[in-house]
Tab-separated table of N, CA, C and O in Angstrom:
chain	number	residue	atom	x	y	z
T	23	UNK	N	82.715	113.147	81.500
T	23	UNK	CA	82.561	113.428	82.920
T	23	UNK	C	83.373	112.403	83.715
T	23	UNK	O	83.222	111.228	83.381
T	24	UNK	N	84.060	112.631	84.536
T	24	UNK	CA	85.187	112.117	85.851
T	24	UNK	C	84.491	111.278	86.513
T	24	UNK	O	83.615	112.105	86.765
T	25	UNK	N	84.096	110.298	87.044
T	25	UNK	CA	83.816	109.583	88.085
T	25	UNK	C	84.056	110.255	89.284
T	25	UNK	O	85.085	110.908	89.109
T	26	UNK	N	83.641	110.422	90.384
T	26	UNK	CA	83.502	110.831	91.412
T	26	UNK	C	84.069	109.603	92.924
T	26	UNK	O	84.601	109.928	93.986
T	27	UNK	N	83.654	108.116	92.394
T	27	UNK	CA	83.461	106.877	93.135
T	27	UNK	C	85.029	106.675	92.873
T	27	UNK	O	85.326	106.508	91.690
T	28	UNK	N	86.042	106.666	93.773
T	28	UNK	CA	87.200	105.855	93.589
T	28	UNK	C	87.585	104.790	93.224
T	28	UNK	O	88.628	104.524	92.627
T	29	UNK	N	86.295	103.735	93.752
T	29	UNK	CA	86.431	102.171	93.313
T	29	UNK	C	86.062	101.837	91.765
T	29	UNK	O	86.249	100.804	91.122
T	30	UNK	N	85.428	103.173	91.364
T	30	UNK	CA	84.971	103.220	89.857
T	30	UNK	C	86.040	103.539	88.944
T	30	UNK	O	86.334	103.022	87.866
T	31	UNK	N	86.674	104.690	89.718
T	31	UNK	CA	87.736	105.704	89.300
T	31	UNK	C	88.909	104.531	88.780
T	31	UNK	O	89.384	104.580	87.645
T	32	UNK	N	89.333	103.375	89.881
T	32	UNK	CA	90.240	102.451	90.298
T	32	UNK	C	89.837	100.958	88.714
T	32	UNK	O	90.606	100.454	87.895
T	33	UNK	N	88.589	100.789	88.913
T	33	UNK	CA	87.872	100.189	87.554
T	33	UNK	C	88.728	100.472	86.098
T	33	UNK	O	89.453	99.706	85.464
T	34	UNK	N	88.336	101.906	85.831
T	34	UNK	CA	88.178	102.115	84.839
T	34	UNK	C	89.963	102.482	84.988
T	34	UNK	O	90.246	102.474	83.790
T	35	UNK	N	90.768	102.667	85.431
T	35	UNK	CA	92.193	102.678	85.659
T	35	UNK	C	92.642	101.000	85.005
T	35	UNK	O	93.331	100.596	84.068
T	36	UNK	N	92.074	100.562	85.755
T	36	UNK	CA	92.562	98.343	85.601
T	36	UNK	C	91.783	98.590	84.096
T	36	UNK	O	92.711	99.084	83.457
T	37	UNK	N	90.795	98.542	83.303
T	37	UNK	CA	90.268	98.372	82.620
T	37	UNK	C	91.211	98.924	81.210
T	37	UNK	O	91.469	98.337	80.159
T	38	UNK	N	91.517	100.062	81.615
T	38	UNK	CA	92.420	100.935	80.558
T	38	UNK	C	93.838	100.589	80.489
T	38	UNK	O	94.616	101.261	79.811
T	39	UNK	N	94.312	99.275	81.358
T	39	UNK	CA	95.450	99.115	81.315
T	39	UNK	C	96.635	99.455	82.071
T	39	UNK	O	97.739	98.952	82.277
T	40	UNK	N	96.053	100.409	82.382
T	40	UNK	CA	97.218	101.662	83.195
T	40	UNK	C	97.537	101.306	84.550
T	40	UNK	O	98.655	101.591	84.979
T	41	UNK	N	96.636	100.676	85.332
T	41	UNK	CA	96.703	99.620	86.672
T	41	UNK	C	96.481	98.653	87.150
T	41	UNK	O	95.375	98.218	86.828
T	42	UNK	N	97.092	97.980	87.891
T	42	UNK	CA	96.083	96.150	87.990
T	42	UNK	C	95.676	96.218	89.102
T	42	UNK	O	96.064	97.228	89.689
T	43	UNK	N	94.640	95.144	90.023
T	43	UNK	CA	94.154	95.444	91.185
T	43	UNK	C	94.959	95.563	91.902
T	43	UNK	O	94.709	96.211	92.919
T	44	UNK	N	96.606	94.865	91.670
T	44	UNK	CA	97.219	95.415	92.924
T	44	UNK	C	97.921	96.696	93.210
T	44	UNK	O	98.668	96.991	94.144
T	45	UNK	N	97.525	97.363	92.227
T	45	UNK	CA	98.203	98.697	91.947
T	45	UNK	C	97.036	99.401	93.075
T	45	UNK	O	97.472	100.264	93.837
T	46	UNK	N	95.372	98.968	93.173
T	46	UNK	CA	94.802	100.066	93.203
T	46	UNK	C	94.408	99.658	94.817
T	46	UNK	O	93.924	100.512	95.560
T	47	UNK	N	94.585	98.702	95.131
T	47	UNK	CA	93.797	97.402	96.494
T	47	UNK	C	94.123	98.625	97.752
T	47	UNK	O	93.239	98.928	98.553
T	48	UNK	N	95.779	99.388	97.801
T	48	UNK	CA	96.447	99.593	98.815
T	48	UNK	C	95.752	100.734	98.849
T	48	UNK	O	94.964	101.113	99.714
T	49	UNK	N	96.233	101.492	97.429
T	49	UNK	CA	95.123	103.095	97.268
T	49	UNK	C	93.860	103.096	97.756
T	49	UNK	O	93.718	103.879	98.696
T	50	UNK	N	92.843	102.457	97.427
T	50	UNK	CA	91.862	102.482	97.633
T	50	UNK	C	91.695	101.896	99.349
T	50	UNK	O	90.550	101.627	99.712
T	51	UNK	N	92.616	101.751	100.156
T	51	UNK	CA	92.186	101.141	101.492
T	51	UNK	C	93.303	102.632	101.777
T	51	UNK	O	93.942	102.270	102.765
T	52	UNK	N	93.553	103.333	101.591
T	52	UNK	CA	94.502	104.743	101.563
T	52	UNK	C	95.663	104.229	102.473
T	52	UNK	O	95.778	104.697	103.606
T	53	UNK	N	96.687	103.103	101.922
T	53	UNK	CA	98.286	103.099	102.341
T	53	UNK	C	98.842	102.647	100.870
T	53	UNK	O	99.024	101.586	100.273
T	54	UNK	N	99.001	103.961	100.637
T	54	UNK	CA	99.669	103.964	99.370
T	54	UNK	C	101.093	103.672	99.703
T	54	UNK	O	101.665	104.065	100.720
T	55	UNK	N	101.902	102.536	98.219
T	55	UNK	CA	102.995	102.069	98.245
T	55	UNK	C	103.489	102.297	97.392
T	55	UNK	O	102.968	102.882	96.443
T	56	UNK	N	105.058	101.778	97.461
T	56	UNK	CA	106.062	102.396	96.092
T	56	UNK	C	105.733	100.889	95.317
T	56	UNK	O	105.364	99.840	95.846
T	57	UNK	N	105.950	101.123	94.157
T	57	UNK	CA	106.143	99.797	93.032
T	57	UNK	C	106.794	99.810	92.141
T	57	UNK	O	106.439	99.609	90.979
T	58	UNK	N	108.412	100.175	92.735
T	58	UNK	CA	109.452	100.046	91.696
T	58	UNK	C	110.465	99.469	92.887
T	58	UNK	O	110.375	99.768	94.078
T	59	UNK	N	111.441	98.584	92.303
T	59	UNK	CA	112.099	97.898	93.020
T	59	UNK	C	113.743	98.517	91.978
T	59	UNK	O	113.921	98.626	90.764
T	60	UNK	N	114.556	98.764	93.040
T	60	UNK	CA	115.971	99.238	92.619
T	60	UNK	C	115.793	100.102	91.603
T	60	UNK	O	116.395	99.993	90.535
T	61	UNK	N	114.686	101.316	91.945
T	61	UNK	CA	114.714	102.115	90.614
T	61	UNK	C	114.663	101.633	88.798
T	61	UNK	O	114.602	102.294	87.761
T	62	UNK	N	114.740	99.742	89.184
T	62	UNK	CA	114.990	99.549	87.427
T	62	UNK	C	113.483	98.758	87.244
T	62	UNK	O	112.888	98.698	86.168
T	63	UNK	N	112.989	98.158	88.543
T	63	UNK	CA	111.694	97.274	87.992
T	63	UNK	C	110.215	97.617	88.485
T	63	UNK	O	109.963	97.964	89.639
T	64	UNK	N	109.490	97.511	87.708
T	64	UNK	CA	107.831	98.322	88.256
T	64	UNK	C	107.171	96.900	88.707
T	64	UNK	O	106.966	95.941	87.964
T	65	UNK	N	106.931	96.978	89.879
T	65	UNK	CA	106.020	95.831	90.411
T	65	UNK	C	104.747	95.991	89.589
T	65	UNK	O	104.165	97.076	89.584
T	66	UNK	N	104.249	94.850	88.826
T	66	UNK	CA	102.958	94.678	88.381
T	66	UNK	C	102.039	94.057	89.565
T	66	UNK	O	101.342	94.813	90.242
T	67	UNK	N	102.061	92.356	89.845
T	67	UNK	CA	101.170	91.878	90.570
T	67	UNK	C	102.102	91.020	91.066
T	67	UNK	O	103.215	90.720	90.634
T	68	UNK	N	101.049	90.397	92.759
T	68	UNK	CA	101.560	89.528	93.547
T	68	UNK	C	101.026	88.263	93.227
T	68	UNK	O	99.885	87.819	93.353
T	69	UNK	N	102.433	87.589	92.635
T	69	UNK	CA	101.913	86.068	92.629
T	69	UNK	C	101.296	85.346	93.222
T	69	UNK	O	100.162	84.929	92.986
T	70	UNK	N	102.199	85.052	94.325
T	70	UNK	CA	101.772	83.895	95.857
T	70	UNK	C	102.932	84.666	96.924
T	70	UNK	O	103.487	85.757	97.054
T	71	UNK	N	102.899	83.775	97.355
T	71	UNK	CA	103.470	83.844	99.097
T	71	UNK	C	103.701	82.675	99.474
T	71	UNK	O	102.837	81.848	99.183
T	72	UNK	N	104.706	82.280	100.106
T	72	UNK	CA	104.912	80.730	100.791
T	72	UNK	C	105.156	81.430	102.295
T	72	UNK	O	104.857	82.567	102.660
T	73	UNK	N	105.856	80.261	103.094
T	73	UNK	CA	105.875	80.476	103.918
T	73	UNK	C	107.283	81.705	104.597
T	73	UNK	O	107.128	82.173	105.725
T	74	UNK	N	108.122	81.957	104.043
T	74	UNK	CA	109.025	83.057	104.496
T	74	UNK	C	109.081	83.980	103.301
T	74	UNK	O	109.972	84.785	103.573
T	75	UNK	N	108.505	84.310	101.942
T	75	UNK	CA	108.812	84.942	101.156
T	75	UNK	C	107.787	84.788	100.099
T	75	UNK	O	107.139	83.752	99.948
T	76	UNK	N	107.620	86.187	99.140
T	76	UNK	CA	106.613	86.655	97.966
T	76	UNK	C	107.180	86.890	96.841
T	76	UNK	O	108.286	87.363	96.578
T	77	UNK	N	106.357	86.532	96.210
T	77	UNK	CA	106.804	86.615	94.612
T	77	UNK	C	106.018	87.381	93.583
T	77	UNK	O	104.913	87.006	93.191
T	78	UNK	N	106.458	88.165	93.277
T	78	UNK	CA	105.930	89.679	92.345
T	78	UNK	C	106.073	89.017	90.980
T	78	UNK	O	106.594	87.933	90.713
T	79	UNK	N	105.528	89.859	90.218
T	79	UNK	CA	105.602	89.976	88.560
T	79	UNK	C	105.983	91.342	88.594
T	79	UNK	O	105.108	92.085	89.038
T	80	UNK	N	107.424	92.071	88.126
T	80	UNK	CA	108.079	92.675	87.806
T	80	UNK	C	108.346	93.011	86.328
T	80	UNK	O	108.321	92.156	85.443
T	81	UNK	N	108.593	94.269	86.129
T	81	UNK	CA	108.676	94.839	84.839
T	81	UNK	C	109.719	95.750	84.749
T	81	UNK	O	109.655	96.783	85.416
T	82	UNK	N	110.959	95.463	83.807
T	82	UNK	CA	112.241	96.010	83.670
T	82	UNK	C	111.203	97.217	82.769
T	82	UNK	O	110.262	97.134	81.980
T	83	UNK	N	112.316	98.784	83.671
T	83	UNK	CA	111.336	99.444	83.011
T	83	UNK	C	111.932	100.303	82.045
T	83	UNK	O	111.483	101.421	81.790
T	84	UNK	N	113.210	99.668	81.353
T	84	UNK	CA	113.788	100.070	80.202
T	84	UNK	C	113.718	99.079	79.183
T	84	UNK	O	113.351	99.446	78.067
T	85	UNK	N	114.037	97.766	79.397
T	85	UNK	CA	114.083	96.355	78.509
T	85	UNK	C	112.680	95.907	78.309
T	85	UNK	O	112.369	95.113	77.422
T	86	UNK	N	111.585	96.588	79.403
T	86	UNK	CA	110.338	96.025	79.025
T	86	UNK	C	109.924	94.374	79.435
T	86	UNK	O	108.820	93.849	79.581
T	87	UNK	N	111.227	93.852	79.541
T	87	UNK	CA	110.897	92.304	79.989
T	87	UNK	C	110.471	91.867	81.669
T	87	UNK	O	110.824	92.422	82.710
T	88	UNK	N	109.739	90.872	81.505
T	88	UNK	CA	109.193	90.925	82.833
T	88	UNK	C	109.803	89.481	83.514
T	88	UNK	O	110.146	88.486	82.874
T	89	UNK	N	109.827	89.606	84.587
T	89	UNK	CA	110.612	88.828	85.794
T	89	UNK	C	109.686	88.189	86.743
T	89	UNK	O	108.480	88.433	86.727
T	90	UNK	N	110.262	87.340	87.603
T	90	UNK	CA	109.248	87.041	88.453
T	90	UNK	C	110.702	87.446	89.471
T	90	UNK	O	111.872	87.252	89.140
T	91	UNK	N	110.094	88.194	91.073
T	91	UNK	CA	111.367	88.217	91.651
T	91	UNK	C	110.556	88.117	93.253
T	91	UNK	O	109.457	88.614	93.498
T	92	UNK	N	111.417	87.345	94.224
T	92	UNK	CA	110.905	86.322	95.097
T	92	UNK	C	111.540	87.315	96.122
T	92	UNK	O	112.745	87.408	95.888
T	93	UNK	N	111.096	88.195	97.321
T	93	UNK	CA	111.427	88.887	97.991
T	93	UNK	C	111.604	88.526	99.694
T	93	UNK	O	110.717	89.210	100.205
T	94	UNK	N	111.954	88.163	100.238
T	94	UNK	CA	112.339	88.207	101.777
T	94	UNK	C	112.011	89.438	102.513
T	94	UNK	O	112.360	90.567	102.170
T	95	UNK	N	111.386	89.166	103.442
T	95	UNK	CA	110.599	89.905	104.010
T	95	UNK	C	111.688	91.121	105.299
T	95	UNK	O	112.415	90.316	105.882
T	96	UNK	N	111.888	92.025	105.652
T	96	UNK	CA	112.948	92.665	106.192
T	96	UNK	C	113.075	92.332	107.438
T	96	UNK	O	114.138	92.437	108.049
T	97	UNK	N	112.031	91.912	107.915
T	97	UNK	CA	112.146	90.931	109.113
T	97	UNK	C	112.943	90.084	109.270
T	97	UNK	O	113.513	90.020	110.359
T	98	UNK	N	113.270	89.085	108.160
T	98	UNK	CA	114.054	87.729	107.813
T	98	UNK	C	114.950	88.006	107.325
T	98	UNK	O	115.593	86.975	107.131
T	99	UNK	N	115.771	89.365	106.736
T	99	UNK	CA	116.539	89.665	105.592
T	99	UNK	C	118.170	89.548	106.934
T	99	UNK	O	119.223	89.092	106.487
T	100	UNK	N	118.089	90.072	108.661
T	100	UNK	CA	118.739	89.894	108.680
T	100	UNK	C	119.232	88.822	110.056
T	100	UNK	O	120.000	89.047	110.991
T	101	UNK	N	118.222	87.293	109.616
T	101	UNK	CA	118.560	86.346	110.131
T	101	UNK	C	119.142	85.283	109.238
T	101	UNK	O	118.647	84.638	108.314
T	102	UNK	N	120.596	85.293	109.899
T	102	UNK	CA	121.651	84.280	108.928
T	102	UNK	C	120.738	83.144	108.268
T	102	UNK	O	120.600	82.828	107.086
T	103	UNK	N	119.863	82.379	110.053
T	103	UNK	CA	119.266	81.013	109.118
T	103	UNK	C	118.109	81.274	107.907
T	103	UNK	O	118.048	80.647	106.849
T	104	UNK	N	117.574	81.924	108.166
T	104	UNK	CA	116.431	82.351	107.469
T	104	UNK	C	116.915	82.669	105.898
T	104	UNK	O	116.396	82.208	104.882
T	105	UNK	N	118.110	83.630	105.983
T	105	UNK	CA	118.620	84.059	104.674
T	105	UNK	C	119.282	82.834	103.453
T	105	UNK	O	119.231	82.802	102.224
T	106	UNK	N	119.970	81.791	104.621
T	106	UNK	CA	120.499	80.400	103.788
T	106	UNK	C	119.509	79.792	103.290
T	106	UNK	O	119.627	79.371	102.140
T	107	UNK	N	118.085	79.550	104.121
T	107	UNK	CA	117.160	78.954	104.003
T	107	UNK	C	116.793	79.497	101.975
T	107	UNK	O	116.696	78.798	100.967
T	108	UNK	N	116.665	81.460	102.251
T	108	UNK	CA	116.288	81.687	100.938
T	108	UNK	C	116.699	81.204	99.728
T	108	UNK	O	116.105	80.724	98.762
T	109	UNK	N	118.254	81.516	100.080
T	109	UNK	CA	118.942	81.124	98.632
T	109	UNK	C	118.932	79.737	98.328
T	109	UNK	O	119.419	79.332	97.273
């Protein structure tokens, strides 16, 4: 029998592997997001956050190897200082 409870539904999803809480946090508050970056990497989970930029755990989704990749926010992506600051 199916679960009926989403947050149960969302449980037993993380539990089986198939999602992590941050897969299910957005779903379950209903603003569902994409979690593939350049078509090649599946966002797993959010590391941290500093102060201008976030850092994912990424999953090459042919090589299987996982990344950590540090994103700039599109707000900041097109202020010169902000962008020197990143790199």
């Amino acid at each position: 029998q199916t679960p009926s409870d989403p947050a149960r539904i969302a449980d037993d999803l993380i539990e089986a592997g198939l999602l992590t809480k941050y897969h299910t946090e957005p779903l379950l508050a209903g603003r569902p997001q994409r979690f593939t970056l350049s078509g090649k990497y599946r966002m797993i989970d959010r590391l941290g956050a500093g102060g201008m930029a976030s850092v994912f755990l990424c999953e090459h989704k042919v090589m299987r190897r996982r990344v950590a990749v540090k994103m700039l926010p599109p707000s900041l992506a097109s202020n010169p200082s902000a962008l020197d600051r990143f790199h």
